[in-house]
Short mmCIF file of C-alpha atoms in Angstrom, two decimals:
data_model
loop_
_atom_site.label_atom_id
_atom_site.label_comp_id
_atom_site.label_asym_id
_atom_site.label_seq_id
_atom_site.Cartn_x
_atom_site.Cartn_y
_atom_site.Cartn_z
CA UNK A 4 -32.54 -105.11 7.82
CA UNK A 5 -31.05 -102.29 9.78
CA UNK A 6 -28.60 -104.73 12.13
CA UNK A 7 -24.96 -104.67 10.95
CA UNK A 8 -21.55 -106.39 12.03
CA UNK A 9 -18.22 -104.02 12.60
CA UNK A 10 -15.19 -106.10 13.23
CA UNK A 11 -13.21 -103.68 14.74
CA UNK A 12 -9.25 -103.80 15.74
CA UNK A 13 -8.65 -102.05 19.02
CA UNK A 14 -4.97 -101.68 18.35
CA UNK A 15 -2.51 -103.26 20.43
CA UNK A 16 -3.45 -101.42 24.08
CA UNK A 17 -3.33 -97.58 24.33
CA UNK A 18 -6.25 -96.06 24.03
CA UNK A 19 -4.21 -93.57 21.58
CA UNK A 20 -3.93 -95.95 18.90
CA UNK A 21 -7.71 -96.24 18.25
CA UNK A 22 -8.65 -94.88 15.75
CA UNK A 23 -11.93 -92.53 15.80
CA UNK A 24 -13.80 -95.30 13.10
CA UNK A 25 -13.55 -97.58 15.91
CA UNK A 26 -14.40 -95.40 19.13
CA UNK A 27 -17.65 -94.44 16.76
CA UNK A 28 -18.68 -97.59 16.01
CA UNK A 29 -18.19 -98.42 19.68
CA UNK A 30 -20.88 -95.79 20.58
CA UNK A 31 -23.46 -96.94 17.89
CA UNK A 32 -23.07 -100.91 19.01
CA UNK A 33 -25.83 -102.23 20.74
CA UNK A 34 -23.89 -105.57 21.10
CA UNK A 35 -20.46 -106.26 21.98
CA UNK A 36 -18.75 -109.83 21.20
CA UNK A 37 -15.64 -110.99 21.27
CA UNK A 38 -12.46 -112.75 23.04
CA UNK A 39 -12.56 -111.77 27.45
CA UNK A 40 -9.96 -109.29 27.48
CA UNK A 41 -10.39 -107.64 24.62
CA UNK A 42 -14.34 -106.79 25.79
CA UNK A 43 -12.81 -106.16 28.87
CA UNK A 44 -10.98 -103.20 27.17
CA UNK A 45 -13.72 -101.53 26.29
CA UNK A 46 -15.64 -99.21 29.26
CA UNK A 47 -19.54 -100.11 29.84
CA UNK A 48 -22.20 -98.02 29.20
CA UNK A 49 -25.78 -98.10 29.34
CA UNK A 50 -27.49 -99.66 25.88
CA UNK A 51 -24.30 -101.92 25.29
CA UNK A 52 -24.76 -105.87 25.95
CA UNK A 53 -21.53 -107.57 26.33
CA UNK A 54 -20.91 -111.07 25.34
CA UNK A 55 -17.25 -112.00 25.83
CA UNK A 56 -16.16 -115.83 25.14
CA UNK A 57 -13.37 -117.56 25.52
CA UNK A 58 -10.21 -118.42 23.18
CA UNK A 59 -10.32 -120.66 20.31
CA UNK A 60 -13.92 -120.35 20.20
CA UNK A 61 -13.54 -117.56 16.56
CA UNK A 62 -16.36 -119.42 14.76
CA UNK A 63 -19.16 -119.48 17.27
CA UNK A 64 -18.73 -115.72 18.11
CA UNK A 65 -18.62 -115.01 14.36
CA UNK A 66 -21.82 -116.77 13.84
CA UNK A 67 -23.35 -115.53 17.25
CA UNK A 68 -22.66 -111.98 16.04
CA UNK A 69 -24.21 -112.95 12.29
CA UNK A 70 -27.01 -114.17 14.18
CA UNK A 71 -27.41 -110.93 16.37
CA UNK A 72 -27.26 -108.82 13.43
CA UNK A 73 -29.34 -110.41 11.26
CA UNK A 74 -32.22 -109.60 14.53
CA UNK A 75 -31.25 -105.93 13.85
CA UNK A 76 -28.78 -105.32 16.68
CA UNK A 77 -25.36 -103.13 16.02
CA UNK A 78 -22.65 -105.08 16.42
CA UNK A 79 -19.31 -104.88 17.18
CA UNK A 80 -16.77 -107.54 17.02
CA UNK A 81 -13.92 -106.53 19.01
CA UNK A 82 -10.31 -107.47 18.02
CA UNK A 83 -7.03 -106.74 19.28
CA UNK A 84 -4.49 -105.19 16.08
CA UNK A 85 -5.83 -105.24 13.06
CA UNK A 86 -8.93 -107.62 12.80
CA UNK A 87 -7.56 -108.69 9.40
CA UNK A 88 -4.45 -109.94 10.68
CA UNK A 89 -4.37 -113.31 11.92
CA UNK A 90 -7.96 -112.66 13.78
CA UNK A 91 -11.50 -112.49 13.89
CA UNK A 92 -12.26 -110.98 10.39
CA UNK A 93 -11.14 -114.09 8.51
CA UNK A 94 -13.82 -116.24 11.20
CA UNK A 95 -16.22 -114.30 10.46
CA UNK A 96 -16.23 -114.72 6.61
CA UNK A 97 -15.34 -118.46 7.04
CA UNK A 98 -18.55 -118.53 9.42
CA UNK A 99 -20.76 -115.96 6.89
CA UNK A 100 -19.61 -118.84 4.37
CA UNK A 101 -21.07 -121.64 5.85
CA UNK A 102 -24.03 -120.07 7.39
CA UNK A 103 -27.94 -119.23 6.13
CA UNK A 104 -27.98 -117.45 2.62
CA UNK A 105 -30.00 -114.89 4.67
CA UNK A 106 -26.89 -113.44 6.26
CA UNK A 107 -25.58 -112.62 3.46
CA UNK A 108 -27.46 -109.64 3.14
CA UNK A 109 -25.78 -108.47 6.40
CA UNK A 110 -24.26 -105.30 6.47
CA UNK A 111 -20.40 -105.78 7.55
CA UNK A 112 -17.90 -103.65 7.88
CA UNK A 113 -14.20 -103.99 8.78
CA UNK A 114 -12.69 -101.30 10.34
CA UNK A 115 -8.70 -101.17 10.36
CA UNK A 116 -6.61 -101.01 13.42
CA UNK A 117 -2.92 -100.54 14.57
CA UNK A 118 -1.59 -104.30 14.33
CA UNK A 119 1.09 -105.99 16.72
CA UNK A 120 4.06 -105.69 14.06
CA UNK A 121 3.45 -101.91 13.25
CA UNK A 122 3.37 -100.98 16.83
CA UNK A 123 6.64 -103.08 17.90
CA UNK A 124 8.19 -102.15 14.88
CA UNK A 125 7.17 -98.10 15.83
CA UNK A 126 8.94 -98.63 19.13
CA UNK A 127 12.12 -100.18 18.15
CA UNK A 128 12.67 -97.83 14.95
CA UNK A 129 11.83 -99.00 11.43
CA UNK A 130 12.73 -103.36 11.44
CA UNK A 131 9.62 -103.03 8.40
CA UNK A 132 10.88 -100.30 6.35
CA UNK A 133 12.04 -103.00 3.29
CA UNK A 134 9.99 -105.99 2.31
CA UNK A 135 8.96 -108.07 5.13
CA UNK A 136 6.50 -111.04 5.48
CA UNK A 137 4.13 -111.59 8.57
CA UNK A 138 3.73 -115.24 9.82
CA UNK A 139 1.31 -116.89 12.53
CA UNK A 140 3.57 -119.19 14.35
CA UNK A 141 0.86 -121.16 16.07
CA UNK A 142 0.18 -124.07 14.33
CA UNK A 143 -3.40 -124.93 15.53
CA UNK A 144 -4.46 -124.37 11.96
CA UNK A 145 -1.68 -125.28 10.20
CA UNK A 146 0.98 -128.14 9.63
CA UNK A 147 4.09 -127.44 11.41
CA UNK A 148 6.15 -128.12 7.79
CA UNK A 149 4.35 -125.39 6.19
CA UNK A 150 5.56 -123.19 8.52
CA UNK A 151 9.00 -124.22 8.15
CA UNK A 152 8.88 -124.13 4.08
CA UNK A 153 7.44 -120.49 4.79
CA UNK A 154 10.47 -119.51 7.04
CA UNK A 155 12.95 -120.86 4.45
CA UNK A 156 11.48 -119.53 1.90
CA UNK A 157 11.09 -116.14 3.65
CA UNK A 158 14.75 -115.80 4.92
CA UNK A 159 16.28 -116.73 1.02
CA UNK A 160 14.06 -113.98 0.25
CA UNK A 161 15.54 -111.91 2.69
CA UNK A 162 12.38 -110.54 3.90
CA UNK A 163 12.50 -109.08 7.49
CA UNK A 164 9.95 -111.33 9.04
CA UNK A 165 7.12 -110.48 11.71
CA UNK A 166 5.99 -113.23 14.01
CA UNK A 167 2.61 -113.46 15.42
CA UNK A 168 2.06 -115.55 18.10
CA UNK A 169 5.36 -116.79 18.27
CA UNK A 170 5.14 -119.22 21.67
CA UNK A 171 1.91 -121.24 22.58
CA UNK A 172 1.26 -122.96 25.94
CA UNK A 173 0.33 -125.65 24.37
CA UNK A 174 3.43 -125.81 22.05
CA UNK A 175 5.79 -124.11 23.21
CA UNK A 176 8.71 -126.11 21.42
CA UNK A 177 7.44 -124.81 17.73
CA UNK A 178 9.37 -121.27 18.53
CA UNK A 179 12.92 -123.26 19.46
CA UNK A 180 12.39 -124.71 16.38
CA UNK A 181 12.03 -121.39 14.65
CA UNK A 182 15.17 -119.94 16.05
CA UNK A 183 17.05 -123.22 14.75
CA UNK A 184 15.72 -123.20 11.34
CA UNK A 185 16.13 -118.65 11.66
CA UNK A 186 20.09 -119.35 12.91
CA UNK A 187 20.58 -122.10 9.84
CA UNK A 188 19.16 -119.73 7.12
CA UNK A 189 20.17 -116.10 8.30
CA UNK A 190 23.27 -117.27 10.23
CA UNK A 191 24.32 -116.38 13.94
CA UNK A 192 24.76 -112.32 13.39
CA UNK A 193 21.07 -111.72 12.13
CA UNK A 194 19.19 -108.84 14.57
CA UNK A 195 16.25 -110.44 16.27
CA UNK A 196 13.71 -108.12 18.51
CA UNK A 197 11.23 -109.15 20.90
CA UNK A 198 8.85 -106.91 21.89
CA UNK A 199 6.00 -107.74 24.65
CA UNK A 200 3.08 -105.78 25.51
CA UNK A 201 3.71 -102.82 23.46
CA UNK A 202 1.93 -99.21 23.93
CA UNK A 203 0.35 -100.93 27.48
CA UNK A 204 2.56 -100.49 30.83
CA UNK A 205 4.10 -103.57 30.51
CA UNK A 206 6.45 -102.36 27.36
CA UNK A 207 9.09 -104.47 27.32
CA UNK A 208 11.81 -104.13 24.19
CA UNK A 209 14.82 -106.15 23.75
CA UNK A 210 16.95 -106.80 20.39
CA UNK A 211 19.43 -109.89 20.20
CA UNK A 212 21.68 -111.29 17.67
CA UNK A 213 20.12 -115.01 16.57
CA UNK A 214 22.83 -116.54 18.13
CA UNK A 215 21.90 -115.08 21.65
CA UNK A 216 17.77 -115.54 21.27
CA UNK A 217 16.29 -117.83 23.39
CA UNK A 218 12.99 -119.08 23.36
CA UNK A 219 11.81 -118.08 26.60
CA UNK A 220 12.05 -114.55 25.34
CA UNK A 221 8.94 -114.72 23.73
CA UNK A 222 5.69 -115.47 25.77
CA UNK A 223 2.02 -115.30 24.43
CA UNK A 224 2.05 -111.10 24.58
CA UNK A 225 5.35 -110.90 22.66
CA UNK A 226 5.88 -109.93 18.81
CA UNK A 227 9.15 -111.22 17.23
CA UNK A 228 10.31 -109.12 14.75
CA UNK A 229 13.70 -110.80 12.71
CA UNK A 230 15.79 -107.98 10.36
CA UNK A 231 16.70 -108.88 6.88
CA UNK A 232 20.39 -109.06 5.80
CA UNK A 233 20.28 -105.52 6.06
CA UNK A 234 18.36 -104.41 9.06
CA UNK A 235 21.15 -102.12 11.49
CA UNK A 236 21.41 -101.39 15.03
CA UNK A 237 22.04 -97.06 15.47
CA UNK A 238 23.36 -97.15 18.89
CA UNK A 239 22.94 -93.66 21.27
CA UNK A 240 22.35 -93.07 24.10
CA UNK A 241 18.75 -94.52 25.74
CA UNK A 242 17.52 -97.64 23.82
CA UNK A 243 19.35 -98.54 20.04
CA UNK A 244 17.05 -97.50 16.98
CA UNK A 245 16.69 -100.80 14.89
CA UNK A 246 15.77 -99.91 11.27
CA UNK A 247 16.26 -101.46 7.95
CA UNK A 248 17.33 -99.02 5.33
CA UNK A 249 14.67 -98.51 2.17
CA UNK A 250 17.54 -99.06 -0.34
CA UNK A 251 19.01 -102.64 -1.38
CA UNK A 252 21.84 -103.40 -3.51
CA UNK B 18 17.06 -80.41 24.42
CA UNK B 19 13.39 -79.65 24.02
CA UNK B 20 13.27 -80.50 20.45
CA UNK B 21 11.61 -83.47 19.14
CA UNK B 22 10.97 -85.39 16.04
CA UNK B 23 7.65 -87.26 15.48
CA UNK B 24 7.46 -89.50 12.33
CA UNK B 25 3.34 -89.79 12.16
CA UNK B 26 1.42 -91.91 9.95
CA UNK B 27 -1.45 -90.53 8.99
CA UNK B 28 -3.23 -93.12 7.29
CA UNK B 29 -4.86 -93.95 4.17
CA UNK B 30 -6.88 -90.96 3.92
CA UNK B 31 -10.05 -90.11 5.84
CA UNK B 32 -9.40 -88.67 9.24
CA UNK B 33 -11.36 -91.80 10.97
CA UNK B 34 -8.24 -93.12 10.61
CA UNK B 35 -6.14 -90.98 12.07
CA UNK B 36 -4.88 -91.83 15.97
CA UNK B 37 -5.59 -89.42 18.59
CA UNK B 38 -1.50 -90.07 19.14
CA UNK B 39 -1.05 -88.46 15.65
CA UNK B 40 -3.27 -85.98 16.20
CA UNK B 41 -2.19 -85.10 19.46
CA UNK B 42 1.42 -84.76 17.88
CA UNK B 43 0.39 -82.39 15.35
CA UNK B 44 -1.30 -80.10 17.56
CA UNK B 45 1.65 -79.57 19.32
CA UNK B 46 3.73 -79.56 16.66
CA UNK B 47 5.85 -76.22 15.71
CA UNK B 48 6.98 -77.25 12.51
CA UNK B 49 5.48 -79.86 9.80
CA UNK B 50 7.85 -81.59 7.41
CA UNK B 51 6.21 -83.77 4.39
CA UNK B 52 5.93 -84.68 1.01
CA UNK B 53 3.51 -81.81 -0.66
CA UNK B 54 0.50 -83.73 -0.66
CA UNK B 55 0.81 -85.29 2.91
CA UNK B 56 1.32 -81.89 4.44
CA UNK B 57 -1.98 -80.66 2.30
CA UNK B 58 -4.17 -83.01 4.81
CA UNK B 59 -3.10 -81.05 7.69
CA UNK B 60 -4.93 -78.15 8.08
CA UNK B 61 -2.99 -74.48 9.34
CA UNK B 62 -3.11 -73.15 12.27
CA UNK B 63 -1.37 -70.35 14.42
CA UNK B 64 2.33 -71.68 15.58
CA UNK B 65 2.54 -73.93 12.84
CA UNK B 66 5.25 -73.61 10.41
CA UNK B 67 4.89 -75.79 7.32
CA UNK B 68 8.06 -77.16 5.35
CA UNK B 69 6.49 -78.96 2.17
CA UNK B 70 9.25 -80.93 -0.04
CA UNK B 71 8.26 -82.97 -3.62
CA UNK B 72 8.73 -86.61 -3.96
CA UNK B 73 12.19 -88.60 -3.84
CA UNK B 74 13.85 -85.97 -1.82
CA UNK B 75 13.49 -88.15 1.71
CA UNK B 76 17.15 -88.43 2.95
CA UNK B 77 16.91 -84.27 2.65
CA UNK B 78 13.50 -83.64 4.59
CA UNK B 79 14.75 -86.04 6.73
CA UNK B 80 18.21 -84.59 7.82
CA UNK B 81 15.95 -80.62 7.49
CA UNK B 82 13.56 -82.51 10.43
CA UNK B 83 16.47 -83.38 12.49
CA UNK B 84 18.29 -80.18 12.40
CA UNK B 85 14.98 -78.39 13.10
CA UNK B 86 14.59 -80.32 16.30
CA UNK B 87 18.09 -80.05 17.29
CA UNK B 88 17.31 -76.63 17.26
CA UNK B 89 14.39 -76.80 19.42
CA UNK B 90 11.65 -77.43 17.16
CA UNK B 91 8.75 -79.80 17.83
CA UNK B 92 9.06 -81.10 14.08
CA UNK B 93 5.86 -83.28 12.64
CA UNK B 94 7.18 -85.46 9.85
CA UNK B 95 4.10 -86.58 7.98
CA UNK B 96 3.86 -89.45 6.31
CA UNK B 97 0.63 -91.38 4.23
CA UNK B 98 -0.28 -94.85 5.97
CA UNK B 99 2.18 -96.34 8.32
CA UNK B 100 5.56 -94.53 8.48
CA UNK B 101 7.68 -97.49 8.71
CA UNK B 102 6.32 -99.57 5.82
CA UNK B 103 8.03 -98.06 2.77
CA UNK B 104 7.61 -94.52 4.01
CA UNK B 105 9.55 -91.69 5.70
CA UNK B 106 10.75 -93.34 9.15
CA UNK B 107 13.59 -95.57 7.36
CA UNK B 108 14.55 -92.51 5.30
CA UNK B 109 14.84 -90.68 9.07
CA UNK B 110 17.14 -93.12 10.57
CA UNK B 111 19.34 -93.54 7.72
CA UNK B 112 19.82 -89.33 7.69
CA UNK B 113 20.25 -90.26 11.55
CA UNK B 114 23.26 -92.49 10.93
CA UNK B 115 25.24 -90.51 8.22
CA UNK B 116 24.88 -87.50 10.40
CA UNK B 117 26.43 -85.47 13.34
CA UNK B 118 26.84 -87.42 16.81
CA UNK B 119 24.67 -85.07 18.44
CA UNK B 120 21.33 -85.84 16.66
CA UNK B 121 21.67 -89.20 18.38
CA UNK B 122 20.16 -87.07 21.54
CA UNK B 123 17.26 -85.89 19.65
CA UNK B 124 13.98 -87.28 21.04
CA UNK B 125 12.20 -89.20 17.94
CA UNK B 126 9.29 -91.35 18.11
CA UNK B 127 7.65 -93.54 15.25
CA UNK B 128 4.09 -92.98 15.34
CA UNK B 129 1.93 -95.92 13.88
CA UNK B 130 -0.69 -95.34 11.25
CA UNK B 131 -3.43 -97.27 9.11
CA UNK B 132 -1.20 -98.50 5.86
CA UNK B 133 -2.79 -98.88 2.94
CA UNK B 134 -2.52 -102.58 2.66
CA UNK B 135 -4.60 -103.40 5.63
CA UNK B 136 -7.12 -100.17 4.78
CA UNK B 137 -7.64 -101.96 1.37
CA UNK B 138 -7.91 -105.33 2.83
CA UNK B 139 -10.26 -104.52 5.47
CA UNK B 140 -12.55 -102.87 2.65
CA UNK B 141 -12.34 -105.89 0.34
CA UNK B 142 -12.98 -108.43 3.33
CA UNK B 143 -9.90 -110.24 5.03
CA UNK B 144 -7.46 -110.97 1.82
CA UNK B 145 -4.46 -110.83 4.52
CA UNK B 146 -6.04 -113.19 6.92
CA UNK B 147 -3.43 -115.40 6.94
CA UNK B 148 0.61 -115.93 6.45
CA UNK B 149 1.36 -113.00 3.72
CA UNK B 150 4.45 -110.47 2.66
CA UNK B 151 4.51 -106.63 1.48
CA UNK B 152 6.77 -105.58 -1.59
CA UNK B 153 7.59 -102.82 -2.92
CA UNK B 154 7.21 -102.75 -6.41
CA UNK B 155 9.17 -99.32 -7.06
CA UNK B 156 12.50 -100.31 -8.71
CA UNK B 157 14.06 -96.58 -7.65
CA UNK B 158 15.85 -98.60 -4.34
CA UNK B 159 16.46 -102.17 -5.47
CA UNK B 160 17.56 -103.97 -8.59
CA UNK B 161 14.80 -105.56 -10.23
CA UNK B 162 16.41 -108.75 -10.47
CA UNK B 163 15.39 -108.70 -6.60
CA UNK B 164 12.02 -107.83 -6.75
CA UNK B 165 11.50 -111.19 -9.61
CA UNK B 166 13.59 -113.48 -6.78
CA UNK B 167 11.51 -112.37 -3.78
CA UNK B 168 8.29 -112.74 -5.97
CA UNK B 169 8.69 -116.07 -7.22
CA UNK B 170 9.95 -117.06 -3.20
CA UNK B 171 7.09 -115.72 -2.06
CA UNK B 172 4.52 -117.49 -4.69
CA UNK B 173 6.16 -121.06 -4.08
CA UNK B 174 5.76 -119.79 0.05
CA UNK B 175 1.81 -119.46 -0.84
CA UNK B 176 1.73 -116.18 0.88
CA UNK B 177 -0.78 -113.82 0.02
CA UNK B 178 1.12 -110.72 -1.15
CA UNK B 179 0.05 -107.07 -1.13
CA UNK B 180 2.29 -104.56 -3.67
CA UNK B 181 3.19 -100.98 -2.43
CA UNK B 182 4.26 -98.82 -5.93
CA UNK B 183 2.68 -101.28 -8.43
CA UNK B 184 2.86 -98.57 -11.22
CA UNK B 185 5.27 -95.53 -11.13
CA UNK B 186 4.71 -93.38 -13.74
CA UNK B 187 8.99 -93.97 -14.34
CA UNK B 188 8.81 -97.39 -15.05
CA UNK B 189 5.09 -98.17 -16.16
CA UNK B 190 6.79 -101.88 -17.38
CA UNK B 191 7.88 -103.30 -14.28
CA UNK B 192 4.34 -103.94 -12.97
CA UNK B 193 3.22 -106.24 -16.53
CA UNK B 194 6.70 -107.97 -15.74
CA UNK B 195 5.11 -108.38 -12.04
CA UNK B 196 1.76 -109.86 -13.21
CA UNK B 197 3.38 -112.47 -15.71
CA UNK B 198 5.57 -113.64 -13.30
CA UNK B 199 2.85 -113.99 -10.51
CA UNK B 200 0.93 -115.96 -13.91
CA UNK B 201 3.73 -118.61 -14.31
CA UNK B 202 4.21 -118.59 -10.39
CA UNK B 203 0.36 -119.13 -9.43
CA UNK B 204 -1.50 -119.88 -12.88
CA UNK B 205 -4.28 -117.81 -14.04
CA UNK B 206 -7.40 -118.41 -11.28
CA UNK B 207 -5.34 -116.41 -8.66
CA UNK B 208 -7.40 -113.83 -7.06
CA UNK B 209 -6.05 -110.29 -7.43
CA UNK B 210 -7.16 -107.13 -5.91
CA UNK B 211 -7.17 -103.25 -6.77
CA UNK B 212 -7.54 -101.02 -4.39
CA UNK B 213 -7.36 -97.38 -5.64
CA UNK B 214 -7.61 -94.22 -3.41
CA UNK B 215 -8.99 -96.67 -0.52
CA UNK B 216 -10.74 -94.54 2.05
CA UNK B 217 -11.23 -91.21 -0.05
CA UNK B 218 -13.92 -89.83 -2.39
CA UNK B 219 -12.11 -91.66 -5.24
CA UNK B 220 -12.06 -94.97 -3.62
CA UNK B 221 -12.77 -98.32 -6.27
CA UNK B 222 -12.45 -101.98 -5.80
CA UNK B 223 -12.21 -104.90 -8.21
CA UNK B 224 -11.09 -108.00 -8.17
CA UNK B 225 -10.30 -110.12 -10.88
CA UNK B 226 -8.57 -113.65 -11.43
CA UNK B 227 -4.69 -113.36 -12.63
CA UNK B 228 -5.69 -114.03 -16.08
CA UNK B 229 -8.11 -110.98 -16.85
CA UNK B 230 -5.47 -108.94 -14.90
CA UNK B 231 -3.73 -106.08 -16.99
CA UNK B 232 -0.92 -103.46 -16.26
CA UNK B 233 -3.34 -100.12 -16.31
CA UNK B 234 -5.86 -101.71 -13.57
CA UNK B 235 -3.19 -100.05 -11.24
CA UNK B 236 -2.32 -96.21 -11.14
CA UNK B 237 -0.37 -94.77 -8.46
CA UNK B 238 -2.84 -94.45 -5.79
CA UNK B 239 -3.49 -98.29 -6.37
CA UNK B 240 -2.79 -101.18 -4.03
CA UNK B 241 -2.66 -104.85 -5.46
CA UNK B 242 -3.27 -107.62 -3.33
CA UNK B 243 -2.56 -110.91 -4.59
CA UNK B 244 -4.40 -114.05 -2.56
CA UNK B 245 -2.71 -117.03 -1.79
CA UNK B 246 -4.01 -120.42 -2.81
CA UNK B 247 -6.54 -120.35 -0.51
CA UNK B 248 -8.12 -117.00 -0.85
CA UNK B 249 -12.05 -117.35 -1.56
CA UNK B 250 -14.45 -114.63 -2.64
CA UNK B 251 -18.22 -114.72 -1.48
CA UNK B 252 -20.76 -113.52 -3.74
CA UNK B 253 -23.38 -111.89 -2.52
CA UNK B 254 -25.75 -108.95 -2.67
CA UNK B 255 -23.26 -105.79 -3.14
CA UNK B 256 -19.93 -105.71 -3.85
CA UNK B 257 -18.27 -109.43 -2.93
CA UNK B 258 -16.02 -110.24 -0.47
CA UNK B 259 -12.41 -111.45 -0.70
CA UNK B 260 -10.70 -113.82 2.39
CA UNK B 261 -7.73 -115.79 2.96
CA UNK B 262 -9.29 -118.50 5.57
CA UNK B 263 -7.42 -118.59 8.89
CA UNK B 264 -6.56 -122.47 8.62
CA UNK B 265 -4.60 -124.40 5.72
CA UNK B 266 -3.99 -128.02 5.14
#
């Protein structure tokens, strides 16, 4: 079978933070699949069939692109970040899983990417430089009360805390919720930052104490980083360098 | 001030991973700062002046960056993986804070790279597909009494957990201490992976359940990833797959 499957993260806009893996594998596909604006972010050429779907559709693209490459086409399943964080890797294995025992002799790769919290957390300073969790806040696959144990559970930790996906259409009262449960646990002083759209021209970066966030600071292109008890602000002149020291007492 | 500072992150290990933005930084770079063996991946050229320091001297390479750039220098800090997750851009800011006023003017930018966690993950599968944390397992910054708490948090939290430092070569006990505690915490059919060297000539992957698990399955090139209670592994032709599915009930 010479078909394969790359799911490959695109990083979180700039065309800088791809890495060459990725632009490579780009070049061999014959088939690109995946959510509309991330195809959308990659140029056409001639040899490349696109086949872009729409949200909340992860499982039929993963099988479409199993199916695909188990007919011998190269394919790439493009993913924003890091495909192995909170996207389209995880489908695919669910939907490898489930499917024919043939496709399990399908040649997949994963290829690594620059993911949301790395690249906010680049732009503001160093939020991630102790331990630090990463949580989906949509909770379209999960119960809303494990996502609350999580949180608590995370701040008496005192894990900084990275939030993917922090404010849903559909939902959008899940992230005032999260701010409540943030300001009972880590108290009113705790540095929050919100950062939309990173590396694209829309940068947007903005750091709050808990008692001042407010959940219309976060919309769907918006990473949430929270510090840990010990996470500082360096003020200077241009924006304030938010880091959390390496050292804990 | 022409100077600048650029804390890169350049990955794992094979150059596929770098980012053009890293590489972009270091060619036009006048002066790269590093650990000995980080600095050893960049290869000389004209113009380039190379400051190579050993291990556990970050708060001085940090403040010899700063002054370099506040002399004018383009200065390349060079870090493995991601330089904010447990790597030199914390150990930059804090240098930034304890010293004079007028580094505050120095341009510095954090440069994302590949970390190792999600460059072992994406070889093993999708282990970090859903709600996880990142610890450090090095007891040089942090009592250890901190490292059991946030542990044991994050087991009852059912995050998946991925270990920076399992093993120093100081302390070879505190990882056994790690793996009985994740034994009482999870019980002994926990997945757990090693990841050694991921990306390089030397790379090997196993995965084992918590019970089979011992102490010298990590070195210091190693990254352990611990599943939740969810994570599966697919057997198949080849090496098997390990995911944490996206949902949970």
């Amino acid at each position: 079978m010479s078909g394969w499957v790359a799911v490959a993260g695109l990083g979180p806009g700039a065309d800088a933070l791809v890495t060459p893996e990725v632009t490579e594998a780009l070049g061999q596909a014959t088939d690109l699949v995946g959510y509309i604006p991330y195809v959308a972010r990659v140029p056409d050429r001639d040899g490349l069939t696109r086949h872009a779907s729409d949200n909340r559709v992860e499982l039929e693209r993963a099988a479409h692109a199993l199916e695909l490459a188990a007919a011998g086409k190269r394919v790439v399943v493009a993913s924003s970040g890091d495909p192995g964080v909170f996207a389209m890797a995880s489908a695919l294995f669910e939907a490898l899983e489930a499917g024919p025992q043939a496709w399990r002799c399908i040649d997949i790769r994963v290829l690594p990417g620059i993911t949301a919290m790395l690249a906010a957390a680049a732009r503001a300073g160093a939020p991630l430089g102790h331990d630090f969790c990463a949580i989906n806040l949509s909770d379209n696959l999960k119960p809303w009360a494990m996502i609350e144990r999580r949180l608590r559970l995370a701040a008496q930790a005192d894990f900084a805390m990275a939030f993917y996906n922090p404010r849903s259409r559909a939902r959008p009262e899940g992230f005032a919720r999260t701010l409540d449960i943030l300001r009972q646990e880590c108290g009113p002083d705790r540095l929050i930052l919100f950062a939309r759209a990173v590396s694209t021209d829309d940068e947007e970066l903005r750091v709050v104490r808990l008692e001042d966030a407010a959940p219309d600071m976060a919309d769907m292109r918006t990473m949430v980083i929270v510090g840990s008890s010990r996470t500082r602000l360096i003020e200077r002149s241009g924006s304030p360098i938010l880091y959390t020291p390496r050292w804990a007492a």
